[in-house]
Amino acid sequence: MDKKEFYQNIKTVAFPITIQSLLQAALTLIDQIMIGNLGSASIAGVGLAAKFISLFTVTMTAIVTVAGIMIAQYKGYKSKEGINNSFFCNLYFSLAVAILFILLSLIFPKQIMRLYSEDYATINQAAIYLRIMALGFIPQTITLMLSSLLRNMESAKSATIASGISVITNTILNYLFIFGVGIFPKMNVAGAALATSVSRIIELGIIIGLFWKIKKQKEIQLKFTFTFEKSFVKKICYVLAPILLCEFLWSLGENVYAVIYGHIGTEACAAMTLTYPIQTIAIGALSGLSASAGIIVGESLGAGKYDKAYEESTSFVKMTVLAAICIGVVISALAGYYVKLYNVSQDTRNVTIYILHAYSLVFCAKVVNMVLGGGVLRSGGQTKYIMIIDMIGTWLIGVPLGIVAAYVLQLPIYYVYFILSLEEYVRVILGIYVFRSKRWMRNIAQQL
């Protein structure tokens, strides 16, 4: 492995993705601070709605991940037709899923939110937020697919530009719509959702324009196609089915966690919601490593360079561990200063601090799972291994521990969070075992 070339590739791919993720995290933080002035019911409502929205997001992420795996491998295999088919087949499927989530969010918002909380005020705020957020699902879907293609074509900075403009737009619209500045009505939680949906549409317009420009510069050949060979669809399904089931069930597990938090109490749920921006920023800081691992290792596998792919993967894991330890220490050290940004009770602030301390203790395991499971192991298309690992961690370890801690032992939310998060360490152990076995190393174009 040429280390100079390797680190240059990481810089080209990972840096723009990291910036994009941090921009999105900044948007989440700004949203949270503004909504934080509306009271605990609004904070908790948005947090619970966000959990259901995460079902949509992780499902989209799963499909986009598969598209990225296929595109990276076909790029290494030097097949333009494979790249084209990988993009459009996954795009059509993702749009179908987006429409399903839109219908659920528009027709049954309160019924869905009742699964998370028994507090009427929280349910009402969550339903309002969910219904309006659904308007941005289709623009978000198309943006994610185009961003994945651009990253594989070494043009990740275009998605970063579009995301940066979206964050600025969303911040301005949040201020105008939430608080009712000037000619704009005061919309509270609905204003936050509307601002996000409008910014999604603007982001899509920008990325389409940038993609059209780059398409000509890099001679990216995309041709609309609605028919695919059975053998190709079989490859897509082989990779997609396990990862889609895995991500959906993992997110469903996260929603079970949200139900547990919600039934502990509104204040506890609000405290957990206040930690989400920090969690998003911390994960976003290393998301570029995960995405670039999938692209770089996947391209090496597609070219049949297995030894190089394994060496690259080992380097990614080592970098992740070192960076994660440093970030975890910073999170714990700054927790007390962070909670002062919010207009909430001192009790809520204290609980938020305890949760952040717990988060810092499991952060390293979380990001190792993200890079190893979400990037390296999936790059070979053997997504069934990740499905098994995640199901064991979430449903055999995390959910049972969470239920026992919350309902049997009746522990405070920060203890509940830490105990159920121990499943991350189980997933790390299983992930390392699969990684060292090298069973995940496959050339999709040739072997499937």
PDB file of N, CA and C in Angstrom, residues 227-268:
ATOM      1  N   THR A 227     -35.041  -0.555 -16.930  1.00  0.00           N
ATOM      2  CA  THR A 227     -34.971  -2.019 -17.000  1.00  0.00           C
ATOM      3  C   THR A 227     -33.570  -2.479 -16.606  1.00  0.00           C
ATOM      4  N   PHE A 228     -33.516  -3.547 -15.847  1.00  0.00           N
ATOM      5  CA  PHE A 228     -32.242  -4.063 -15.376  1.00  0.00           C
ATOM      6  C   PHE A 228     -32.223  -5.587 -15.549  1.00  0.00           C
ATOM      7  N   GLU A 229     -31.067  -6.113 -15.866  1.00  0.00           N
ATOM      8  CA  GLU A 229     -30.936  -7.556 -16.008  1.00  0.00           C
ATOM      9  C   GLU A 229     -31.177  -8.241 -14.663  1.00  0.00           C
ATOM     10  N   LYS A 230     -31.747  -9.437 -14.728  1.00  0.00           N
ATOM     11  CA  LYS A 230     -32.062 -10.169 -13.501  1.00  0.00           C
ATOM     12  C   LYS A 230     -30.813 -10.425 -12.660  1.00  0.00           C
ATOM     13  N   SER A 231     -29.699 -10.709 -13.335  1.00  0.00           N
ATOM     14  CA  SER A 231     -28.459 -10.985 -12.605  1.00  0.00           C
ATOM     15  C   SER A 231     -28.001  -9.753 -11.820  1.00  0.00           C
ATOM     16  N   PHE A 232     -28.223  -8.561 -12.387  1.00  0.00           N
ATOM     17  CA  PHE A 232     -27.816  -7.331 -11.701  1.00  0.00           C
ATOM     18  C   PHE A 232     -28.727  -7.054 -10.513  1.00  0.00           C
ATOM     19  N   VAL A 233     -30.033  -7.219 -10.721  1.00  0.00           N
ATOM     20  CA  VAL A 233     -30.990  -7.010  -9.628  1.00  0.00           C
ATOM     21  C   VAL A 233     -30.701  -7.981  -8.491  1.00  0.00           C
ATOM     22  N   LYS A 234     -30.287  -9.200  -8.847  1.00  0.00           N
ATOM     23  CA  LYS A 234     -29.942 -10.202  -7.850  1.00  0.00           C
ATOM     24  C   LYS A 234     -28.765  -9.731  -6.997  1.00  0.00           C
ATOM     25  N   LYS A 235     -27.769  -9.105  -7.650  1.00  0.00           N
ATOM     26  CA  LYS A 235     -26.625  -8.568  -6.907  1.00  0.00           C
ATOM     27  C   LYS A 235     -27.072  -7.480  -5.932  1.00  0.00           C
ATOM     28  N   ILE A 236     -27.936  -6.594  -6.419  1.00  0.00           N
ATOM     29  CA  ILE A 236     -28.440  -5.509  -5.580  1.00  0.00           C
ATOM     30  C   ILE A 236     -29.155  -6.090  -4.356  1.00  0.00           C
ATOM     31  N   CYS A 237     -30.026  -7.057  -4.612  1.00  0.00           N
ATOM     32  CA  CYS A 237     -30.804  -7.648  -3.516  1.00  0.00           C
ATOM     33  C   CYS A 237     -29.911  -8.388  -2.532  1.00  0.00           C
ATOM     34  N   TYR A 238     -28.882  -9.049  -3.045  1.00  0.00           N
ATOM     35  CA  TYR A 238     -27.962  -9.804  -2.190  1.00  0.00           C
ATOM     36  C   TYR A 238     -27.289  -8.880  -1.180  1.00  0.00           C
ATOM     37  N   VAL A 239     -26.923  -7.689  -1.645  1.00  0.00           N
ATOM     38  CA  VAL A 239     -26.258  -6.718  -0.766  1.00  0.00           C
ATOM     39  C   VAL A 239     -27.276  -5.933   0.049  1.00  0.00           C
ATOM     40  N   LEU A 240     -28.384  -5.542  -0.602  1.00  0.00           N
ATOM     41  CA  LEU A 240     -29.348  -4.640   0.017  1.00  0.00           C
ATOM     42  C   LEU A 240     -30.188  -5.301   1.104  1.00  0.00           C
ATOM     43  N   ALA A 241     -30.679  -6.515   0.848  1.00  0.00           N
ATOM     44  CA  ALA A 241     -31.629  -7.152   1.776  1.00  0.00           C
ATOM     45  C   ALA A 241     -31.089  -7.232   3.210  1.00  0.00           C
ATOM     46  N   PRO A 242     -29.874  -7.756   3.425  1.00  0.00           N
ATOM     47  CA  PRO A 242     -29.380  -7.815   4.815  1.00  0.00           C
ATOM     48  C   PRO A 242     -29.162  -6.437   5.434  1.00  0.00           C
ATOM     49  N   ILE A 243     -28.605  -5.512   4.651  1.00  0.00           N
ATOM     50  CA  ILE A 243     -28.298  -4.195   5.225  1.00  0.00           C
ATOM     51  C   ILE A 243     -29.574  -3.409   5.495  1.00  0.00           C
ATOM     52  N   LEU A 244     -30.579  -3.573   4.625  1.00  0.00           N
ATOM     53  CA  LEU A 244     -31.844  -2.877   4.823  1.00  0.00           C
ATOM     54  C   LEU A 244     -32.553  -3.413   6.059  1.00  0.00           C
ATOM     55  N   LEU A 245     -32.599  -4.721   6.183  1.00  0.00           N
ATOM     56  CA  LEU A 245     -33.208  -5.335   7.363  1.00  0.00           C
ATOM     57  C   LEU A 245     -32.433  -4.962   8.616  1.00  0.00           C
ATOM     58  N   CYS A 246     -31.121  -4.957   8.492  1.00  0.00           N
ATOM     59  CA  CYS A 246     -30.247  -4.629   9.621  1.00  0.00           C
ATOM     60  C   CYS A 246     -30.488  -3.197  10.103  1.00  0.00           C
ATOM     61  N   GLU A 247     -30.438  -2.241   9.173  1.00  0.00           N
ATOM     62  CA  GLU A 247     -30.587  -0.833   9.539  1.00  0.00           C
ATOM     63  C   GLU A 247     -31.982  -0.541  10.073  1.00  0.00           C
ATOM     64  N   PHE A 248     -32.985  -1.171   9.452  1.00  0.00           N
ATOM     65  CA  PHE A 248     -34.352  -0.923   9.899  1.00  0.00           C
ATOM     66  C   PHE A 248     -34.560  -1.463  11.315  1.00  0.00           C
ATOM     67  N   LEU A 249     -34.099  -2.705  11.552  1.00  0.00           N
ATOM     68  CA  LEU A 249     -34.271  -3.301  12.871  1.00  0.00           C
ATOM     69  C   LEU A 249     -33.406  -2.606  13.919  1.00  0.00           C
ATOM     70  N   TRP A 250     -32.205  -2.143  13.486  1.00  0.00           N
ATOM     71  CA  TRP A 250     -31.367  -1.379  14.422  1.00  0.00           C
ATOM     72  C   TRP A 250     -32.072  -0.083  14.819  1.00  0.00           C
ATOM     73  N   SER A 251     -32.630   0.610  13.813  1.00  0.00           N
ATOM     74  CA  SER A 251     -33.331   1.856  14.103  1.00  0.00           C
ATOM     75  C   SER A 251     -34.588   1.590  14.925  1.00  0.00           C
ATOM     76  N   LEU A 252     -35.252   0.463  14.649  1.00  0.00           N
ATOM     77  CA  LEU A 252     -36.409   0.092  15.445  1.00  0.00           C
ATOM     78  C   LEU A 252     -35.992  -0.121  16.904  1.00  0.00           C
ATOM     79  N   GLY A 253     -34.806  -0.714  17.074  1.00  0.00           N
ATOM     80  CA  GLY A 253     -34.270  -0.864  18.423  1.00  0.00           C
ATOM     81  C   GLY A 253     -34.019   0.480  19.083  1.00  0.00           C
ATOM     82  N   GLU A 254     -33.482   1.434  18.308  1.00  0.00           N
ATOM     83  CA  GLU A 254     -33.279   2.782  18.829  1.00  0.00           C
ATOM     84  C   GLU A 254     -34.606   3.424  19.221  1.00  0.00           C
ATOM     85  N   ASN A 255     -35.668   3.101  18.445  1.00  0.00           N
ATOM     86  CA  ASN A 255     -36.990   3.620  18.777  1.00  0.00           C
ATOM     87  C   ASN A 255     -37.539   2.971  20.046  1.00  0.00           C
ATOM     88  N   VAL A 256     -37.202   1.713  20.265  1.00  0.00           N
ATOM     89  CA  VAL A 256     -37.568   1.069  21.532  1.00  0.00           C
ATOM     90  C   VAL A 256     -36.869   1.782  22.689  1.00  0.00           C
ATOM     91  N   TYR A 257     -35.603   2.151  22.475  1.00  0.00           N
ATOM     92  CA  TYR A 257     -34.885   2.931  23.493  1.00  0.00           C
ATOM     93  C   TYR A 257     -35.623   4.243  23.769  1.00  0.00           C
ATOM     94  N   ALA A 258     -36.108   4.882  22.677  1.00  0.00           N
ATOM     95  CA  ALA A 258     -36.826   6.149  22.836  1.00  0.00           C
ATOM     96  C   ALA A 258     -38.115   5.951  23.630  1.00  0.00           C
ATOM     97  N   VAL A 259     -38.787   4.824  23.407  1.00  0.00           N
ATOM     98  CA  VAL A 259     -39.991   4.509  24.175  1.00  0.00           C
ATOM     99  C   VAL A 259     -39.640   4.366  25.656  1.00  0.00           C
ATOM    100  N   ILE A 260     -38.527   3.695  25.924  1.00  0.00           N
ATOM    101  CA  ILE A 260     -38.068   3.524  27.311  1.00  0.00           C
ATOM    102  C   ILE A 260     -37.799   4.887  27.944  1.00  0.00           C
ATOM    103  N   TYR A 261     -37.073   5.753  27.217  1.00  0.00           N
ATOM    104  CA  TYR A 261     -36.777   7.088  27.742  1.00  0.00           C
ATOM    105  C   TYR A 261     -38.055   7.884  27.956  1.00  0.00           C
ATOM    106  N   GLY A 262     -38.971   7.789  26.974  1.00  0.00           N
ATOM    107  CA  GLY A 262     -40.210   8.559  27.045  1.00  0.00           C
ATOM    108  C   GLY A 262     -41.065   8.197  28.239  1.00  0.00           C
ATOM    109  N   HIS A 263     -41.064   6.923  28.620  1.00  0.00           N
ATOM    110  CA  HIS A 263     -41.879   6.489  29.750  1.00  0.00           C
ATOM    111  C   HIS A 263     -41.204   6.747  31.092  1.00  0.00           C
ATOM    112  N   ILE A 264     -39.916   7.085  31.079  1.00  0.00           N
ATOM    113  CA  ILE A 264     -39.257   7.491  32.326  1.00  0.00           C
ATOM    114  C   ILE A 264     -39.785   8.856  32.758  1.00  0.00           C
ATOM    115  N   GLY A 265     -40.130   9.700  31.767  1.00  0.00           N
ATOM    116  CA  GLY A 265     -40.683  11.015  32.085  1.00  0.00           C
ATOM    117  C   GLY A 265     -40.302  12.056  31.049  1.00  0.00           C
ATOM    118  N   THR A 266     -41.097  13.128  30.971  1.00  0.00           N
ATOM    119  CA  THR A 266     -40.860  14.181  29.981  1.00  0.00           C
ATOM    120  C   THR A 266     -39.537  14.893  30.216  1.00  0.00           C
ATOM    121  N   GLU A 267     -39.209  15.181  31.470  1.00  0.00           N
ATOM    122  CA  GLU A 267     -37.963  15.875  31.768  1.00  0.00           C
ATOM    123  C   GLU A 267     -36.755  15.018  31.398  1.00  0.00           C
ATOM    124  N   ALA A 268     -36.837  13.730  31.697  1.00  0.00           N
ATOM    125  CA  ALA A 268     -35.752  12.811  31.343  1.00  0.00           C
ATOM    126  C   ALA A 268     -35.597  12.726  29.828  1.00  0.00           C
TER     127      ALA A 268
END
